[in-house]
PDB file of C-alpha atoms in Angstrom:
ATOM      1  CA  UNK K1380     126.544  76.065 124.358  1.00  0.00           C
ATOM      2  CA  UNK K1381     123.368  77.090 126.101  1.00  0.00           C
ATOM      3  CA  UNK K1382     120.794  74.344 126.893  1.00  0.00           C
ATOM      4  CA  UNK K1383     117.424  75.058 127.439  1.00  0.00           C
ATOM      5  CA  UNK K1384     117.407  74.125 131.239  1.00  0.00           C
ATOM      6  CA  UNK K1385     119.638  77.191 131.984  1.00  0.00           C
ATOM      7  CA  UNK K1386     120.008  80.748 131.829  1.00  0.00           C
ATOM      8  CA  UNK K1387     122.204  82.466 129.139  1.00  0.00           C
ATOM      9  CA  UNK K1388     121.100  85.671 128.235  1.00  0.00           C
ATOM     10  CA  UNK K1389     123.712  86.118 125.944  1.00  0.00           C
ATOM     11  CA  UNK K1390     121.302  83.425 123.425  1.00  0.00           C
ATOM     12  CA  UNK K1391     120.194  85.556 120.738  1.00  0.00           C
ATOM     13  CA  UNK K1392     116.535  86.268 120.954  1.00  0.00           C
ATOM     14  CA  UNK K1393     114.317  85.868 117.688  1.00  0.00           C
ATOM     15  CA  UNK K1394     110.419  85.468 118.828  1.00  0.00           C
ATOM     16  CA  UNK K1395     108.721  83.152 116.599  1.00  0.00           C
ATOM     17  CA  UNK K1396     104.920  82.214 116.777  1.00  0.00           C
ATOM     18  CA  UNK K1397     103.442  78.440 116.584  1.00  0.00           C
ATOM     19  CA  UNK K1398      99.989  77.308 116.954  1.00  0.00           C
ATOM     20  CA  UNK K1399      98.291  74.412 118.068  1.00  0.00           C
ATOM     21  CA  UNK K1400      94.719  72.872 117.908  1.00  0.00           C
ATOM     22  CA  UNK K1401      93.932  71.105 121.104  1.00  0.00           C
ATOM     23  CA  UNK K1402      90.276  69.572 121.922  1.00  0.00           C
ATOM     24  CA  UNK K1403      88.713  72.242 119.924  1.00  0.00           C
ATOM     25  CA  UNK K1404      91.017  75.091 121.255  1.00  0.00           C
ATOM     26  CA  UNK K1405      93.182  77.029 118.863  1.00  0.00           C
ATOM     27  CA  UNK K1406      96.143  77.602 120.717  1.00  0.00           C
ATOM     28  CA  UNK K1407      98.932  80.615 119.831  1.00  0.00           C
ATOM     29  CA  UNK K1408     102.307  80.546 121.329  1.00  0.00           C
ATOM     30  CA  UNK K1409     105.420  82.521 121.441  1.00  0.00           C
ATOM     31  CA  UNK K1410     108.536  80.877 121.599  1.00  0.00           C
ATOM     32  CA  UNK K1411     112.370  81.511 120.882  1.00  0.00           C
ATOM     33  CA  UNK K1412     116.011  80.801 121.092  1.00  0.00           C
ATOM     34  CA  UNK K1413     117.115  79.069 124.482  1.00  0.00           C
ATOM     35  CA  UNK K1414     114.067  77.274 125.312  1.00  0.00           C
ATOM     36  CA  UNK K1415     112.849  73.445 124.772  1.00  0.00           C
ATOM     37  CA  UNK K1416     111.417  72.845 121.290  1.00  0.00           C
ATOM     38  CA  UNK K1417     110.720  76.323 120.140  1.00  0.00           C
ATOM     39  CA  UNK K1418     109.798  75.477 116.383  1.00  0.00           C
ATOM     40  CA  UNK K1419     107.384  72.837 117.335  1.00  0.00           C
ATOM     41  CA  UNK K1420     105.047  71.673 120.232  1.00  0.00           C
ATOM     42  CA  UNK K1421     107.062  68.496 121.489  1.00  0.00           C
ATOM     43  CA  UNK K1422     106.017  65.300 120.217  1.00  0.00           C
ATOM     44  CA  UNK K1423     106.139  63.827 124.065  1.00  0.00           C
ATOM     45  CA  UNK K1424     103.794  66.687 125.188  1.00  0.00           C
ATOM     46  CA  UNK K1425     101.581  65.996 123.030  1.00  0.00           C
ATOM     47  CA  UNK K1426     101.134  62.562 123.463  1.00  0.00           C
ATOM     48  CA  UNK K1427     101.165  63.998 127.426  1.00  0.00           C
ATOM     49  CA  UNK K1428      98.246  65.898 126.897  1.00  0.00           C
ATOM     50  CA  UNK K1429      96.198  63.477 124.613  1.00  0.00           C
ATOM     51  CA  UNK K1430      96.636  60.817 127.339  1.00  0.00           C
ATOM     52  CA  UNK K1431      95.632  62.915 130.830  1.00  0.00           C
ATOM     53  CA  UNK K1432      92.347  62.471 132.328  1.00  0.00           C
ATOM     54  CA  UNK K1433      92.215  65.444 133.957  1.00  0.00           C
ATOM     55  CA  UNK K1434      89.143  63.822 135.961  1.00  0.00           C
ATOM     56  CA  UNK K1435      87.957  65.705 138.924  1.00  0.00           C
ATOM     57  CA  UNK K1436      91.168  67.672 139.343  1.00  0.00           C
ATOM     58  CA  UNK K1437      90.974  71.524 140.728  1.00  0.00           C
ATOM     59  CA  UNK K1438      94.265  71.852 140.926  1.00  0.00           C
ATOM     60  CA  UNK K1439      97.334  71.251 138.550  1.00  0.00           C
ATOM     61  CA  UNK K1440     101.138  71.912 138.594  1.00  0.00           C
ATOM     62  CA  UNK K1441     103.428  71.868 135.425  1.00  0.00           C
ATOM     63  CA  UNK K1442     107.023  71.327 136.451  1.00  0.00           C
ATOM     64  CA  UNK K1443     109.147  72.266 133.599  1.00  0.00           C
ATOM     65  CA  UNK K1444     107.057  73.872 131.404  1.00  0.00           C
ATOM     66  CA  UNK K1445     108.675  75.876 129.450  1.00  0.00           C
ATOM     67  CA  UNK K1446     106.828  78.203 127.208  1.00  0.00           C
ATOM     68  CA  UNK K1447     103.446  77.127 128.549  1.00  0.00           C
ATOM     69  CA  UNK K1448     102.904  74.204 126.042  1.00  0.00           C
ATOM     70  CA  UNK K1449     101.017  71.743 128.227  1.00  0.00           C
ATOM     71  CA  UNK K1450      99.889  73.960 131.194  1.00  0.00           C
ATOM     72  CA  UNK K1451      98.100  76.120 128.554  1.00  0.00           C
ATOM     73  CA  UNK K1452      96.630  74.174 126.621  1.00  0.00           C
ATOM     74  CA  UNK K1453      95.112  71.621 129.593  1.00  0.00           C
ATOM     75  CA  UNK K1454      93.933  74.808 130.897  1.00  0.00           C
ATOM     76  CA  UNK K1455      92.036  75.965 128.049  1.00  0.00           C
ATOM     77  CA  UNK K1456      89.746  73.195 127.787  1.00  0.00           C
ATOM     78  CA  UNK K1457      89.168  72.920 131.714  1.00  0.00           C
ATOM     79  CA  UNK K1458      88.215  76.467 132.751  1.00  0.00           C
ATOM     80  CA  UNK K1459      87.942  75.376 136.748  1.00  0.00           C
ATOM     81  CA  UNK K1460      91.001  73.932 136.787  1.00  0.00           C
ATOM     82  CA  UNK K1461      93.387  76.401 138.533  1.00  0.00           C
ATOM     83  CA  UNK K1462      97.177  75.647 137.042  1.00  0.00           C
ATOM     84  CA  UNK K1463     100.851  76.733 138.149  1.00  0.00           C
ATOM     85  CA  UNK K1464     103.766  76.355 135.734  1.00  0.00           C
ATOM     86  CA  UNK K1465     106.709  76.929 137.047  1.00  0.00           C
ATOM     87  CA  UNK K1466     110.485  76.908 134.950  1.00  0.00           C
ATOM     88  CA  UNK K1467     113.867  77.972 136.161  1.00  0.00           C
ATOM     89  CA  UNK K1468     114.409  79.663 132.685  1.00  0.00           C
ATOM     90  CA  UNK K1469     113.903  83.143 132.720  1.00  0.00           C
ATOM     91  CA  UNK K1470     113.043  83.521 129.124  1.00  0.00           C
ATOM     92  CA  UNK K1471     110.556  80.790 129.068  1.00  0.00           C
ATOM     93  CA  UNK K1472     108.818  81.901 132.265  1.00  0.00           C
ATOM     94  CA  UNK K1473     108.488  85.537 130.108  1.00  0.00           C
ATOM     95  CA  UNK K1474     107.049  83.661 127.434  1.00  0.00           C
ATOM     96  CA  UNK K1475     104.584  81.495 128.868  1.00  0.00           C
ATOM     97  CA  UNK K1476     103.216  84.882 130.677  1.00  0.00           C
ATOM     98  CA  UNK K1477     103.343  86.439 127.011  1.00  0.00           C
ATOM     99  CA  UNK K1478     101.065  82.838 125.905  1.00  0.00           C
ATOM    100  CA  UNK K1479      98.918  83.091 128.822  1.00  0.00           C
ATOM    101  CA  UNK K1480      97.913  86.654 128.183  1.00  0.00           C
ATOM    102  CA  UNK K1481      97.968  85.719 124.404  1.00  0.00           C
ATOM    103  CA  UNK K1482      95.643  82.794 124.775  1.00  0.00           C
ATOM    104  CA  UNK K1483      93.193  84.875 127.068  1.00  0.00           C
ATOM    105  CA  UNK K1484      93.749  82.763 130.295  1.00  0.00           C
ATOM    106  CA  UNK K1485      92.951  83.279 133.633  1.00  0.00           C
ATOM    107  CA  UNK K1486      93.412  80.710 136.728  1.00  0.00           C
ATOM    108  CA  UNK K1487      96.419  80.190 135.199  1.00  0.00           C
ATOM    109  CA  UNK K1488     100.134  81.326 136.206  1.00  0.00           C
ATOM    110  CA  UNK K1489     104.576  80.853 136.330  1.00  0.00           C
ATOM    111  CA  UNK K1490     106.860  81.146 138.454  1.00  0.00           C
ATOM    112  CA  UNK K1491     110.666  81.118 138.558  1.00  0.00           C
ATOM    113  CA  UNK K1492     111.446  77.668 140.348  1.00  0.00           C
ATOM    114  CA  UNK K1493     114.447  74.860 140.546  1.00  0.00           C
ATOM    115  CA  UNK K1494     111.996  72.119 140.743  1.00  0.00           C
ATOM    116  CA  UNK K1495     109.823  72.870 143.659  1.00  0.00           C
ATOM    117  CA  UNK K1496     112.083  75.067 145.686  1.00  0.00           C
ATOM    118  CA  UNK K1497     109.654  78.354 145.016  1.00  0.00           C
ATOM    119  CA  UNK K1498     106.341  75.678 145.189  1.00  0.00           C
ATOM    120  CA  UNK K1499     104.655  76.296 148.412  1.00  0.00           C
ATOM    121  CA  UNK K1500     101.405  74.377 148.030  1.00  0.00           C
ATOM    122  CA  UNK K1501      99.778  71.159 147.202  1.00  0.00           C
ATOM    123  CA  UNK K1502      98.147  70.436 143.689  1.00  0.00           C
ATOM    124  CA  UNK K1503      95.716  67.582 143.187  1.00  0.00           C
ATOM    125  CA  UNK K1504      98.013  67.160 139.538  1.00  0.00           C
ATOM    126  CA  UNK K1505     101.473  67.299 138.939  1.00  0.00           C
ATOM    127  CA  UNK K1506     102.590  66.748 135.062  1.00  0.00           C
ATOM    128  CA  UNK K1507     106.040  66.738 133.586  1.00  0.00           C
ATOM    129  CA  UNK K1508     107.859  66.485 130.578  1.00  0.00           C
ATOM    130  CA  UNK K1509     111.327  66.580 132.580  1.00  0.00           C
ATOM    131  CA  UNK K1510     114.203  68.068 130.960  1.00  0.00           C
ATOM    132  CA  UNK K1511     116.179  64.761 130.426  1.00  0.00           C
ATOM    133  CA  UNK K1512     119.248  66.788 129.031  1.00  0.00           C
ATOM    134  CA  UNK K1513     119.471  68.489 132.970  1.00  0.00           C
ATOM    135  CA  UNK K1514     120.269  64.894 133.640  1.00  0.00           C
ATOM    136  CA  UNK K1515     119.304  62.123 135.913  1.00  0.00           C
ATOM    137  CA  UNK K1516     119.096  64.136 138.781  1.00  0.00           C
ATOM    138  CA  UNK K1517     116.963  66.840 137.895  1.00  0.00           C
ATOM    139  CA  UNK K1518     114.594  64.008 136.526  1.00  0.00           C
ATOM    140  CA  UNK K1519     114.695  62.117 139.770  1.00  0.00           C
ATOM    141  CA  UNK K1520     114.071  65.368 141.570  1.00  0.00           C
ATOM    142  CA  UNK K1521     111.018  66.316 139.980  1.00  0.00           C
ATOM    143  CA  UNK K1522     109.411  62.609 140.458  1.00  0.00           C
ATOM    144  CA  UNK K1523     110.806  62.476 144.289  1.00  0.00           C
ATOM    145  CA  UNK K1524     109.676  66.128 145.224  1.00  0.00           C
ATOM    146  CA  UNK K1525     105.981  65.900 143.422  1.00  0.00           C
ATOM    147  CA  UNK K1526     104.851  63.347 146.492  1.00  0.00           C
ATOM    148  CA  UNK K1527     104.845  66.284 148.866  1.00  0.00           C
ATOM    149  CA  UNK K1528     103.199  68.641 146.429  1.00  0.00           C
ATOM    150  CA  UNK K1529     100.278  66.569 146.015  1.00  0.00           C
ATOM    151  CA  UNK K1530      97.042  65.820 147.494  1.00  0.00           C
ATOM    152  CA  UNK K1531      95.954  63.170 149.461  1.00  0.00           C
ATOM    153  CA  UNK K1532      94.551  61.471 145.851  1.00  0.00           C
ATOM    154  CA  UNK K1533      96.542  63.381 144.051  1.00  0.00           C
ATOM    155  CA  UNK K1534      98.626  62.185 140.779  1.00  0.00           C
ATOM    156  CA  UNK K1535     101.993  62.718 139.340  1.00  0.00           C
ATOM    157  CA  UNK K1536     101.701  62.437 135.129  1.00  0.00           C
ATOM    158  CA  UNK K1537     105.064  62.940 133.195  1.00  0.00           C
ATOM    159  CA  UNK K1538     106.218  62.093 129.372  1.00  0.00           C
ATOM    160  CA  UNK K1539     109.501  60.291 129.292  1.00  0.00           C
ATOM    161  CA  UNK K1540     111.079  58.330 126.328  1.00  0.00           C
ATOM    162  CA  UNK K1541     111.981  54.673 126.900  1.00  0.00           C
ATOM    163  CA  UNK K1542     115.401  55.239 125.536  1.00  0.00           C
ATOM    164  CA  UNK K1543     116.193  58.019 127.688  1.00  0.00           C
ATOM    165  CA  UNK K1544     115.039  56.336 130.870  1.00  0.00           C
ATOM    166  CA  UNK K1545     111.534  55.650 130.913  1.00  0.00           C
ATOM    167  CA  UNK K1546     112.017  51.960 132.782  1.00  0.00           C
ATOM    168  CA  UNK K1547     114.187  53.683 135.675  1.00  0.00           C
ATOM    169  CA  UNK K1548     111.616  56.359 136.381  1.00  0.00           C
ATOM    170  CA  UNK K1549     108.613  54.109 136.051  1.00  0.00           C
ATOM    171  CA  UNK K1550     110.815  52.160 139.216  1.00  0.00           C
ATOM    172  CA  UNK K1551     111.512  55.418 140.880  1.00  0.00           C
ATOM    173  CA  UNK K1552     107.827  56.119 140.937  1.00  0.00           C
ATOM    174  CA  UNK K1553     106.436  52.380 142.036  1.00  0.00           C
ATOM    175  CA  UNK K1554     109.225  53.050 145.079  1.00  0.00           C
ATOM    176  CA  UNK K1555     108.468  56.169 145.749  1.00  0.00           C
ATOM    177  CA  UNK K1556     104.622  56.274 145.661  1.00  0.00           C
ATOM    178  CA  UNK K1557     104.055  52.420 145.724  1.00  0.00           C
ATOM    179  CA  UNK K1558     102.079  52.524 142.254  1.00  0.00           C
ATOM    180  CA  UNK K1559     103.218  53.382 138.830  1.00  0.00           C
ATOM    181  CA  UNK K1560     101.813  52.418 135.681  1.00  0.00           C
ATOM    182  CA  UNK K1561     102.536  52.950 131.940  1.00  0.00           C
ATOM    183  CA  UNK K1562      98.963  54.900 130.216  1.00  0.00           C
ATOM    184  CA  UNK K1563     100.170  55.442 126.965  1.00  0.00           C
ATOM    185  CA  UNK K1564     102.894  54.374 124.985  1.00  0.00           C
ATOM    186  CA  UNK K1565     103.417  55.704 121.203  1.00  0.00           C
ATOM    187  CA  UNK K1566     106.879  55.876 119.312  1.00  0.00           C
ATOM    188  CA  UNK K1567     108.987  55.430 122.486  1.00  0.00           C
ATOM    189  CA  UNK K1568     107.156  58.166 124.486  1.00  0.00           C
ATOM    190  CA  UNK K1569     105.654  56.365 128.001  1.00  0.00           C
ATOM    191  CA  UNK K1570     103.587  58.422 129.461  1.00  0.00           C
ATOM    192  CA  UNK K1571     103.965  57.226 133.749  1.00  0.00           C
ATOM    193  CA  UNK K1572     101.386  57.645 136.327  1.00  0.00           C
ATOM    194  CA  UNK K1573     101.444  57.696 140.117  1.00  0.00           C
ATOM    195  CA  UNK K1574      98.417  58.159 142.938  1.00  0.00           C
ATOM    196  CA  UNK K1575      99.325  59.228 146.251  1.00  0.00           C
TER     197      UNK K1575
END
């Protein structure tokens, strides 16, 4: 079986289209077969994006992401922020450049990336919503690696659920970064921050 944290291109492809209102924005995106949550925006990323204060930011990074969901739509209502997504799946990197172009985006773009091995700069925001199913390691990955993709200032925001390991991360963070606390919390979704 094909998990969404891979690449099979033998998964059938059916493009289907969801939309999403965000602060005011009406957002369209593609999504299909062999990618995280195609018939619905996430519940976690939503409660991601509802959360952030995206503050003073110019700079964002969305490890992860999928078809776009949260880089996207952040983007959309902060037109100065310039935003990365990067994805090691090669069918949701060619659909969140099919939702960027869809959503009439610019400042905005993907990459093909295990974690941050294609990242080559620093980001003043780093947001997640890690693909627990890739397992522990993947997870711990993305929390370890953001501290040397971020500014001086910088934060790391991800979306975990307390069930699937929200308490360990929260600890990884606090060790790793020396701070770490819980914004939001709502149906088992904690939603972790770090400063640099």
């Amino acid at each position: 079986m094909a998990h969404y944290f891979e690449n099979d291109e033998s998964v059938i492809s059916e493009p289907a289209t969801i939309t999403y209102d965000f602060q005011g924005k009406h957002l369209i995106y593609t999504t299909d077969h062999g990618v995280f949550s195609r018939q619905r925006l996430d519940f976690g990323s939503r409660v991601l994006m509802d959360s952030i204060d995206i503050g003073n930011a110019k700079s964002m990074l969305d490890v992860g992401c999928g078809y776009g969901t949260m880089g996207i739509a952040l983007k959309s209502v902060h037109e100065d922020l310039q935003v990365l997504m990067t994805d090691v799946n090669k069918r949701a990197i060619s659909l969140a450049k099919e939702n960027i172009k869809c959503n009439n985006l610019e400042g905005i773009d993907v990459i093909e990336s295990d974690v941050y091995e294609n990242v080559h700069d620093t980001y003043d925001l780093v947001i997640s919503n890690p693909p627990i199913r890739a397992g522990k390691k993947v997870v711990s990955a993305i929390i370890s690696g953001s501290y040397d993709h971020l500014n001086k200032g910088g934060r790391l925001v991800i979306v975990i659920q307390k069930k699937q390991g929200a308490p360990s991360a929260k600890k990884l963070m606090e060790d790793i970064f020396g701070n770490a606390t819980v914004i939001n919390r709502e149906k088992g979704y904690y939603i972790l921050q770090s400063y640099k």
